[in-house]
PDB file of C-alpha atoms in Angstrom:
ATOM      1  CA  ASP F   1       0.010  -0.052  -0.020  1.00  0.00           C
ATOM      2  CA  PHE F   2       1.329   3.424  -0.959  1.00  0.00           C
ATOM      3  CA  MET F   3      -0.004   6.934  -0.293  1.00  0.00           C
ATOM      4  CA  TYR F   4       1.384  10.200  -1.380  1.00  0.00           C
ATOM      5  CA  THR F   5       0.133  13.824  -0.651  1.00  0.00           C
ATOM      6  CA  GLU F   6       1.169  17.268  -1.482  1.00  0.00           C
ATOM      7  CA  ASP F   7       0.396  20.547   0.305  1.00  0.00           C
ATOM      8  CA  TYR F   8       0.826  23.825  -1.553  1.00  0.00           C
ATOM      9  CA  VAL F   9      -0.297  27.035   0.079  1.00  0.00           C
ATOM     10  CA  TYR F  10       0.596  30.517  -1.439  1.00  0.00           C
ATOM     11  CA  TYR F  11      -0.357  33.789   0.110  1.00  0.00           C
ATOM     12  CA  SER F  12       0.285  36.869  -2.113  1.00  0.00           C
ATOM     13  CA  ALA F  13       1.807  40.061  -0.636  1.00  0.00           C
ATOM     14  CA  LYS F  14      -1.718  41.478  -0.452  1.00  0.00           C
ATOM     15  CA  HIS F  15      -3.107  38.671   1.665  1.00  0.00           C
ATOM     16  CA  MET F  16      -3.195  39.121   5.470  1.00  0.00           C
ATOM     17  CA  TYR F  17      -0.852  36.012   5.950  1.00  0.00           C
ATOM     18  CA  GLY F  18       1.512  37.072   3.165  1.00  0.00           C
ATOM     19  CA  ASN F  19       3.476  39.427   5.457  1.00  0.00           C
ATOM     20  CA  SER F  20       3.525  42.064   2.671  1.00  0.00           C
ATOM     21  CA  VAL F  21       6.083  40.164   0.672  1.00  0.00           C
ATOM     22  CA  GLY F  22       4.202  36.859  -0.212  1.00  0.00           C
ATOM     23  CA  LYS F  23       4.570  33.502   1.456  1.00  0.00           C
ATOM     24  CA  LEU F  24       4.602  29.991   0.255  1.00  0.00           C
ATOM     25  CA  THR F  25       4.506  26.673   2.133  1.00  0.00           C
ATOM     26  CA  ASP F  26       5.373  23.594  -0.014  1.00  0.00           C
ATOM     27  CA  ALA F  27       5.114  20.108   1.663  1.00  0.00           C
ATOM     28  CA  ARG F  28       5.216  16.521   0.624  1.00  0.00           C
ATOM     29  CA  LYS F  29       4.295  13.367   2.541  1.00  0.00           C
ATOM     30  CA  ALA F  30       4.743   9.644   1.592  1.00  0.00           C
ATOM     31  CA  HIS F  31       3.586   6.546   3.420  1.00  0.00           C
ATOM     32  CA  SER F  32       4.105   2.992   2.393  1.00  0.00           C
ATOM     33  CA  SER F  33       3.155  -0.293   4.157  1.00  0.00           C
ATOM     34  CA  LEU F  34       3.753  -3.933   3.396  1.00  0.00           C
ATOM     35  CA  VAL F  35       1.685  -6.612   4.948  1.00  0.00           C
ATOM     36  CA  THR F  36       2.030 -10.377   4.397  1.00  0.00           C
ATOM     37  CA  ASP F  37      -0.072 -13.185   5.987  1.00  0.00           C
ATOM     38  CA  ASN F  38       0.542 -16.889   5.656  1.00  0.00           C
ATOM     39  CA  ILE F  39      -1.925 -19.263   7.261  1.00  0.00           C
ATOM     40  CA  LEU F  40      -2.047 -23.129   7.189  1.00  0.00           C
ATOM     41  CA  THR F  41      -5.161 -24.987   8.573  1.00  0.00           C
ATOM     42  CA  TYR F  42      -5.957 -28.680   9.314  1.00  0.00           C
ATOM     43  CA  THR F  43      -9.240 -30.237  10.150  1.00  0.00           C
ATOM     44  CA  HIS F  44     -10.093 -33.857  11.022  1.00  0.00           C
ATOM     45  CA  ARG F  45     -13.027 -35.651  12.517  1.00  0.00           C
ATOM     46  CA  PHE F  46     -12.348 -38.923  14.426  1.00  0.00           C
ATOM     47  CA  ASP F  47     -14.750 -41.786  14.567  1.00  0.00           C
ATOM     48  CA  CYS F  48     -15.227 -41.211  18.221  1.00  0.00           C
ATOM     49  CA  GLY F  49     -16.963 -37.894  17.534  1.00  0.00           C
ATOM     50  CA  LEU F  50     -13.954 -35.685  18.287  1.00  0.00           C
ATOM     51  CA  SER F  51     -13.278 -32.849  15.844  1.00  0.00           C
ATOM     52  CA  LEU F  52      -9.999 -31.370  15.491  1.00  0.00           C
ATOM     53  CA  ASN F  53      -9.195 -27.936  13.928  1.00  0.00           C
ATOM     54  CA  ALA F  54      -5.564 -26.671  13.909  1.00  0.00           C
ATOM     55  CA  MET F  55      -3.997 -23.568  12.568  1.00  0.00           C
ATOM     56  CA  VAL F  56      -0.442 -22.085  12.307  1.00  0.00           C
ATOM     57  CA  GLY F  57       0.423 -18.769  10.715  1.00  0.00           C
ATOM     58  CA  HIS F  58       2.961 -16.082  10.198  1.00  0.00           C
ATOM     59  CA  SER F  59       2.402 -12.346   9.727  1.00  0.00           C
ATOM     60  CA  PHE F  60       4.652  -9.452   8.850  1.00  0.00           C
ATOM     61  CA  LEU F  61       3.997  -5.781   8.771  1.00  0.00           C
ATOM     62  CA  SER F  62       6.354  -2.865   7.782  1.00  0.00           C
ATOM     63  CA  GLU F  63       5.550   0.790   7.541  1.00  0.00           C
ATOM     64  CA  THR F  64       7.662   3.720   6.322  1.00  0.00           C
ATOM     65  CA  SER F  65       6.755   7.426   6.299  1.00  0.00           C
ATOM     66  CA  SER F  66       8.764  10.390   4.990  1.00  0.00           C
ATOM     67  CA  THR F  67       7.989  14.080   5.071  1.00  0.00           C
ATOM     68  CA  ALA F  68       9.500  17.309   3.599  1.00  0.00           C
ATOM     69  CA  SER F  69       8.324  20.845   4.012  1.00  0.00           C
ATOM     70  CA  GLN F  70       9.717  24.290   3.219  1.00  0.00           C
ATOM     71  CA  THR F  71       8.344  27.747   3.727  1.00  0.00           C
ATOM     72  CA  GLY F  72       9.644  30.709   1.875  1.00  0.00           C
ATOM     73  CA  GLN F  73       8.782  34.383   1.627  1.00  0.00           C
ATOM     74  CA  GLY F  74       9.695  37.463  -0.462  1.00  0.00           C
ATOM     75  CA  PHE F  75       8.875  36.912  -4.095  1.00  0.00           C
ATOM     76  CA  PRO F  76       9.614  39.266  -7.017  1.00  0.00           C
ATOM     77  CA  SER F  77       6.013  38.973  -8.272  1.00  0.00           C
ATOM     78  CA  GLU F  78       2.935  36.783  -7.913  1.00  0.00           C
ATOM     79  CA  ASP F  79       3.900  35.055 -11.082  1.00  0.00           C
ATOM     80  CA  PHE F  80       7.044  33.630  -9.377  1.00  0.00           C
ATOM     81  CA  ASN F  81       5.360  31.509  -6.734  1.00  0.00           C
ATOM     82  CA  VAL F  82       7.900  28.802  -6.262  1.00  0.00           C
ATOM     83  CA  ASN F  83      10.371  28.634  -3.297  1.00  0.00           C
ATOM     84  CA  SER F  84      13.438  28.493  -5.537  1.00  0.00           C
ATOM     85  CA  VAL F  85      13.059  32.254  -6.069  1.00  0.00           C
ATOM     86  CA  ALA F  86      12.105  33.144  -2.519  1.00  0.00           C
ATOM     87  CA  ALA F  87      14.263  35.797  -0.755  1.00  0.00           C
ATOM     88  CA  GLU F  88      14.477  33.675   2.388  1.00  0.00           C
ATOM     89  CA  TYR F  89      13.391  30.448   3.889  1.00  0.00           C
ATOM     90  CA  THR F  90      11.552  30.723   7.238  1.00  0.00           C
ATOM     91  CA  ASN F  91      11.115  27.011   7.936  1.00  0.00           C
ATOM     92  CA  VAL F  92      12.638  23.928   6.379  1.00  0.00           C
ATOM     93  CA  THR F  93      11.892  20.471   7.778  1.00  0.00           C
ATOM     94  CA  SER F  94      12.248  16.838   6.748  1.00  0.00           C
ATOM     95  CA  GLY F  95      11.849  13.527   8.416  1.00  0.00           C
ATOM     96  CA  ARG F  96      11.729   9.820   7.885  1.00  0.00           C
ATOM     97  CA  LYS F  97      10.555   7.010  10.287  1.00  0.00           C
ATOM     98  CA  SER F  98       9.825   3.253   9.894  1.00  0.00           C
ATOM     99  CA  TRP F  99       8.885   0.335  12.072  1.00  0.00           C
ATOM    100  CA  SER F 100       8.078  -3.318  11.592  1.00  0.00           C
ATOM    101  CA  MET F 101       6.496  -6.346  13.397  1.00  0.00           C
ATOM    102  CA  GLN F 102       6.249  -9.982  12.755  1.00  0.00           C
ATOM    103  CA  SER F 103       4.035 -12.580  14.425  1.00  0.00           C
ATOM    104  CA  PHE F 104       3.970 -16.337  14.800  1.00  0.00           C
ATOM    105  CA  MET F 105       0.599 -17.832  15.760  1.00  0.00           C
ATOM    106  CA  SER F 106      -0.985 -21.141  16.360  1.00  0.00           C
ATOM    107  CA  ARG F 107      -4.375 -22.429  17.462  1.00  0.00           C
ATOM    108  CA  VAL F 108      -5.866 -25.927  18.238  1.00  0.00           C
ATOM    109  CA  THR F 109      -9.617 -26.410  18.821  1.00  0.00           C
ATOM    110  CA  LEU F 110     -11.125 -29.716  20.060  1.00  0.00           C
ATOM    111  CA  ASN F 111     -14.835 -30.380  19.862  1.00  0.00           C
ATOM    112  CA  HIS F 112     -16.321 -33.626  21.252  1.00  0.00           C
ATOM    113  CA  LEU F 113     -19.896 -34.308  20.182  1.00  0.00           C
ATOM    114  CA  ASP F 114     -20.578 -30.560  20.388  1.00  0.00           C
ATOM    115  CA  ARG F 115     -20.678 -30.903  24.234  1.00  0.00           C
ATOM    116  CA  TYR F 116     -17.005 -30.419  25.263  1.00  0.00           C
ATOM    117  CA  LEU F 117     -15.096 -27.614  23.653  1.00  0.00           C
ATOM    118  CA  VAL F 118     -11.441 -26.791  24.215  1.00  0.00           C
ATOM    119  CA  THR F 119      -9.336 -24.076  22.310  1.00  0.00           C
ATOM    120  CA  ILE F 120      -5.607 -23.529  22.963  1.00  0.00           C
ATOM    121  CA  SER F 121      -3.941 -20.712  21.121  1.00  0.00           C
ATOM    122  CA  ALA F 122      -0.513 -18.973  21.404  1.00  0.00           C
ATOM    123  CA  ARG F 123       1.257 -16.193  19.506  1.00  0.00           C
ATOM    124  CA  THR F 124       4.632 -14.587  19.549  1.00  0.00           C
ATOM    125  CA  ASP F 125       4.996 -10.934  18.428  1.00  0.00           C
ATOM    126  CA  GLY F 126       8.164  -9.121  17.701  1.00  0.00           C
ATOM    127  CA  SER F 127       8.335  -5.398  17.271  1.00  0.00           C
ATOM    128  CA  SER F 128      11.108  -2.998  16.244  1.00  0.00           C
ATOM    129  CA  LYS F 129       9.828  -0.568  18.809  1.00  0.00           C
ATOM    130  CA  PHE F 130      11.664  -2.528  21.562  1.00  0.00           C
ATOM    131  CA  ALA F 131      15.394  -3.273  22.021  1.00  0.00           C
ATOM    132  CA  GLN F 132      16.634  -6.613  20.963  1.00  0.00           C
ATOM    133  CA  LYS F 133      16.458  -8.296  24.325  1.00  0.00           C
ATOM    134  CA  ASN F 134      12.754  -7.290  24.832  1.00  0.00           C
ATOM    135  CA  ARG F 135      11.637  -7.423  21.113  1.00  0.00           C
ATOM    136  CA  TYR F 136       9.537 -10.587  21.310  1.00  0.00           C
ATOM    137  CA  GLY F 137       6.472 -11.263  23.569  1.00  0.00           C
ATOM    138  CA  PHE F 138       4.629 -14.542  24.131  1.00  0.00           C
ATOM    139  CA  PHE F 139       0.845 -14.426  24.576  1.00  0.00           C
ATOM    140  CA  PRO F 140      -1.027 -17.700  25.213  1.00  0.00           C
ATOM    141  CA  SER F 141      -4.693 -18.318  25.870  1.00  0.00           C
ATOM    142  CA  LEU F 142      -6.991 -21.200  26.878  1.00  0.00           C
ATOM    143  CA  SER F 143     -10.803 -21.492  26.745  1.00  0.00           C
ATOM    144  CA  VAL F 144     -13.073 -24.377  27.602  1.00  0.00           C
ATOM    145  CA  GLY F 145     -16.844 -24.828  27.254  1.00  0.00           C
ATOM    146  CA  TRP F 146     -19.497 -27.332  28.200  1.00  0.00           C
ATOM    147  CA  VAL F 147     -22.762 -27.434  26.404  1.00  0.00           C
ATOM    148  CA  ALA F 148     -24.966 -29.058  29.112  1.00  0.00           C
ATOM    149  CA  SER F 149     -28.006 -29.187  26.794  1.00  0.00           C
ATOM    150  CA  GLU F 150     -26.204 -31.670  24.564  1.00  0.00           C
ATOM    151  CA  GLU F 151     -25.923 -34.197  27.309  1.00  0.00           C
ATOM    152  CA  PRO F 152     -28.012 -37.413  26.987  1.00  0.00           C
ATOM    153  CA  PHE F 153     -29.804 -36.591  30.214  1.00  0.00           C
ATOM    154  CA  TRP F 154     -31.105 -33.237  28.886  1.00  0.00           C
ATOM    155  CA  ASN F 155     -34.786 -33.702  27.688  1.00  0.00           C
ATOM    156  CA  ASP F 156     -35.834 -30.092  27.014  1.00  0.00           C
ATOM    157  CA  GLU F 157     -35.100 -29.473  23.272  1.00  0.00           C
ATOM    158  CA  LYS F 158     -36.209 -25.855  23.399  1.00  0.00           C
ATOM    159  CA  THR F 159     -33.722 -24.940  26.211  1.00  0.00           C
ATOM    160  CA  LYS F 160     -30.038 -24.616  25.546  1.00  0.00           C
ATOM    161  CA  ILE F 161     -27.240 -23.800  28.098  1.00  0.00           C
ATOM    162  CA  LYS F 162     -23.526 -23.504  27.768  1.00  0.00           C
ATOM    163  CA  VAL F 163     -20.931 -22.791  30.488  1.00  0.00           C
ATOM    164  CA  ARG F 164     -17.618 -21.476  29.504  1.00  0.00           C
ATOM    165  CA  ALA F 165     -14.342 -20.169  31.005  1.00  0.00           C
ATOM    166  CA  SER F 166     -11.290 -18.675  29.502  1.00  0.00           C
ATOM    167  CA  VAL F 167      -7.931 -17.125  30.353  1.00  0.00           C
ATOM    168  CA  GLY F 168      -5.714 -15.223  27.821  1.00  0.00           C
ATOM    169  CA  MET F 169      -2.964 -12.755  27.572  1.00  0.00           C
ATOM    170  CA  THR F 170      -2.645  -9.965  24.952  1.00  0.00           C
ATOM    171  CA  GLY F 171       0.153  -7.571  24.199  1.00  0.00           C
ATOM    172  CA  ASN F 172       0.227  -3.815  23.517  1.00  0.00           C
ATOM    173  CA  GLN F 173       2.877  -1.663  21.894  1.00  0.00           C
ATOM    174  CA  GLY F 174       0.832   1.403  21.029  1.00  0.00           C
ATOM    175  CA  GLY F 175       1.782   3.652  23.974  1.00  0.00           C
ATOM    176  CA  ILE F 176       5.306   4.617  22.702  1.00  0.00           C
ATOM    177  CA  GLY F 177       6.950   5.981  19.619  1.00  0.00           C
ATOM    178  CA  HIS F 178       8.867   4.153  16.906  1.00  0.00           C
ATOM    179  CA  TYR F 179      12.293   4.835  18.477  1.00  0.00           C
ATOM    180  CA  ALA F 180      11.435   5.263  22.205  1.00  0.00           C
ATOM    181  CA  TRP F 181      14.075   2.670  23.166  1.00  0.00           C
ATOM    182  CA  ILE F 182      17.084   4.556  21.670  1.00  0.00           C
ATOM    183  CA  PRO F 183      18.499   8.105  22.274  1.00  0.00           C
ATOM    184  CA  LEU F 184      17.188  10.604  19.614  1.00  0.00           C
ATOM    185  CA  ALA F 185      18.921  13.626  18.245  1.00  0.00           C
ATOM    186  CA  ASN F 186      17.864  16.444  15.972  1.00  0.00           C
ATOM    187  CA  GLY F 187      20.177  18.292  13.529  1.00  0.00           C
ATOM    188  CA  GLY F 188      20.179  21.860  12.468  1.00  0.00           C
ATOM    189  CA  TYR F 189      21.276  23.464  15.794  1.00  0.00           C
ATOM    190  CA  ASN F 190      23.677  26.348  15.564  1.00  0.00           C
ATOM    191  CA  TYR F 191      26.963  26.187  17.583  1.00  0.00           C
ATOM    192  CA  LEU F 192      29.154  29.204  17.083  1.00  0.00           C
ATOM    193  CA  ASN F 193      27.725  29.486  13.534  1.00  0.00           C
ATOM    194  CA  GLU F 194      28.402  25.819  12.795  1.00  0.00           C
ATOM    195  CA  SER F 195      25.736  23.234  12.224  1.00  0.00           C
ATOM    196  CA  GLY F 196      25.328  20.596  14.899  1.00  0.00           C
ATOM    197  CA  ILE F 197      22.993  18.162  16.583  1.00  0.00           C
ATOM    198  CA  ALA F 198      21.226  18.060  19.932  1.00  0.00           C
ATOM    199  CA  PHE F 199      19.970  15.008  21.827  1.00  0.00           C
ATOM    200  CA  MET F 200      16.182  15.262  22.439  1.00  0.00           C
ATOM    201  CA  THR F 201      15.539  11.975  24.318  1.00  0.00           C
ATOM    202  CA  LYS F 202      17.791   9.486  26.203  1.00  0.00           C
ATOM    203  CA  GLY F 203      15.845   6.348  25.257  1.00  0.00           C
ATOM    204  CA  ASN F 204      14.943   3.461  27.350  1.00  0.00           C
ATOM    205  CA  LYS F 205      16.312  -0.069  26.500  1.00  0.00           C
ATOM    206  CA  ASN F 206      14.216  -1.716  29.239  1.00  0.00           C
ATOM    207  CA  LEU F 207      10.924  -0.957  27.539  1.00  0.00           C
ATOM    208  CA  LYS F 208       8.949  -4.220  26.807  1.00  0.00           C
ATOM    209  CA  TRP F 209       5.527  -5.419  25.782  1.00  0.00           C
ATOM    210  CA  GLU F 210       2.613  -4.312  27.830  1.00  0.00           C
ATOM    211  CA  LYS F 211       0.723  -7.375  28.875  1.00  0.00           C
ATOM    212  CA  ALA F 212      -2.849  -7.882  29.934  1.00  0.00           C
ATOM    213  CA  THR F 213      -4.226 -11.097  31.305  1.00  0.00           C
ATOM    214  CA  GLN F 214      -7.983 -11.549  31.324  1.00  0.00           C
ATOM    215  CA  TYR F 215     -10.021 -14.230  33.227  1.00  0.00           C
ATOM    216  CA  ASP F 216     -13.612 -14.841  32.117  1.00  0.00           C
ATOM    217  CA  ILE F 217     -16.399 -17.190  33.292  1.00  0.00           C
ATOM    218  CA  GLY F 218     -19.766 -16.950  31.523  1.00  0.00           C
ATOM    219  CA  VAL F 219     -23.062 -18.636  30.872  1.00  0.00           C
ATOM    220  CA  ASP F 220     -25.102 -18.629  27.650  1.00  0.00           C
ATOM    221  CA  LEU F 221     -28.766 -19.442  27.780  1.00  0.00           C
ATOM    222  CA  SER F 222     -31.467 -19.871  25.207  1.00  0.00           C
ATOM    223  CA  LEU F 223     -35.178 -20.510  26.065  1.00  0.00           C
ATOM    224  CA  PHE F 224     -38.340 -21.238  24.147  1.00  0.00           C
ATOM    225  CA  GLY F 225     -36.424 -22.387  21.007  1.00  0.00           C
ATOM    226  CA  GLY F 226     -34.312 -19.347  20.821  1.00  0.00           C
ATOM    227  CA  LYS F 227     -37.028 -16.754  21.307  1.00  0.00           C
ATOM    228  CA  PHE F 228     -35.352 -15.541  24.566  1.00  0.00           C
ATOM    229  CA  THR F 229     -31.572 -15.506  25.000  1.00  0.00           C
ATOM    230  CA  ALA F 230     -29.358 -14.252  27.853  1.00  0.00           C
ATOM    231  CA  THR F 231     -25.590 -14.050  28.534  1.00  0.00           C
ATOM    232  CA  ALA F 232     -23.874 -13.592  31.870  1.00  0.00           C
ATOM    233  CA  ASP F 233     -20.111 -12.975  32.324  1.00  0.00           C
ATOM    234  CA  ILE F 234     -17.764 -12.372  35.206  1.00  0.00           C
ATOM    235  CA  PHE F 235     -14.242 -11.228  34.253  1.00  0.00           C
ATOM    236  CA  ARG F 236     -11.166  -9.730  35.625  1.00  0.00           C
ATOM    237  CA  LYS F 237      -8.372  -8.096  33.726  1.00  0.00           C
ATOM    238  CA  ASP F 238      -4.805  -7.452  35.115  1.00  0.00           C
ATOM    239  CA  THR F 239      -2.346  -5.237  33.166  1.00  0.00           C
ATOM    240  CA  LYS F 240       1.480  -5.062  33.903  1.00  0.00           C
ATOM    241  CA  ASP F 241       4.373  -3.256  32.389  1.00  0.00           C
ATOM    242  CA  LEU F 242       2.151  -0.398  31.211  1.00  0.00           C
ATOM    243  CA  LEU F 243       3.488   1.734  28.300  1.00  0.00           C
ATOM    244  CA  TYR F 244       2.989   5.491  28.423  1.00  0.00           C
ATOM    245  CA  ASN F 245       4.825   8.703  27.839  1.00  0.00           C
ATOM    246  CA  LYS F 246       5.760  10.325  31.219  1.00  0.00           C
ATOM    247  CA  PRO F 247       4.833  14.120  31.187  1.00  0.00           C
TER     248      PRO F 247
END
C-alpha cells in the first residue's frame, strides 16, 4: 500500500498572511506499508466424535513514512510563486521513520460431540519498537466450554445452556513511539555559527511489551427455542508493564 500527498499554500503580498512580501508553504508526505499473512489450517473428525481444527500462521508488517516541508517568503512577483526564487526560507523540515512487526501464531480447537469444547492458542509478536532483548513477547490463551444441553440426560429441546471459561494474555505496543528505546537527536542546531545536533531523548532499553491477562467465566442461555436468550459474564483483567509517555 502506498500513499502520497502534496500541500501547496501560497499567500500573495496583499493577503493578510502574506507578510506584505508573499509567503509559500510547499510540503510532501509519503507513506508505504507492506503486509504479508501466511496461514495453514488442518481439520479432522475422528470416529469417536472428536473434531480437531488446527492452525499455524505467520504475519509481517512494515511501515515507512517520510515528510519534507519548506516555507519561503519574499517573491519578486505573484507569477514567481515557487520557493526557488524566495528571498528567504523561514522554515525547512524533513523527516523519515519506519517500524516493523512480525508474528507467529497457532491455535488448536477440540470439539467432542458438540458438548465439550477446548481451544488453545498462542502467539509470539516481535516489534522493532523495543530493544533486541525485549523485542518478542509470548501471549497464550485457553478456553473451555461445556454445552450441558447436549448431554444425554437433557430432555428439553427448546432450552439450551452453555458454560464457558477462559484465560488469555494480549500484548500492546501502542503507547510509545517508533524509536522510544534509543536516544534521539535532532540536527540543524547552531553552535558558534556551525551546524550541529542536539539530543532530544535519552531512550529506554528496558521498555517491553505491555501485557494484559484476562480471566472470564460465562453462561449462555437460550429459552423457548431461541425466542429468549441471555448471557452472563464475570471477568477480571490485570495489566502489567504499562506503556505510556511520562509528562
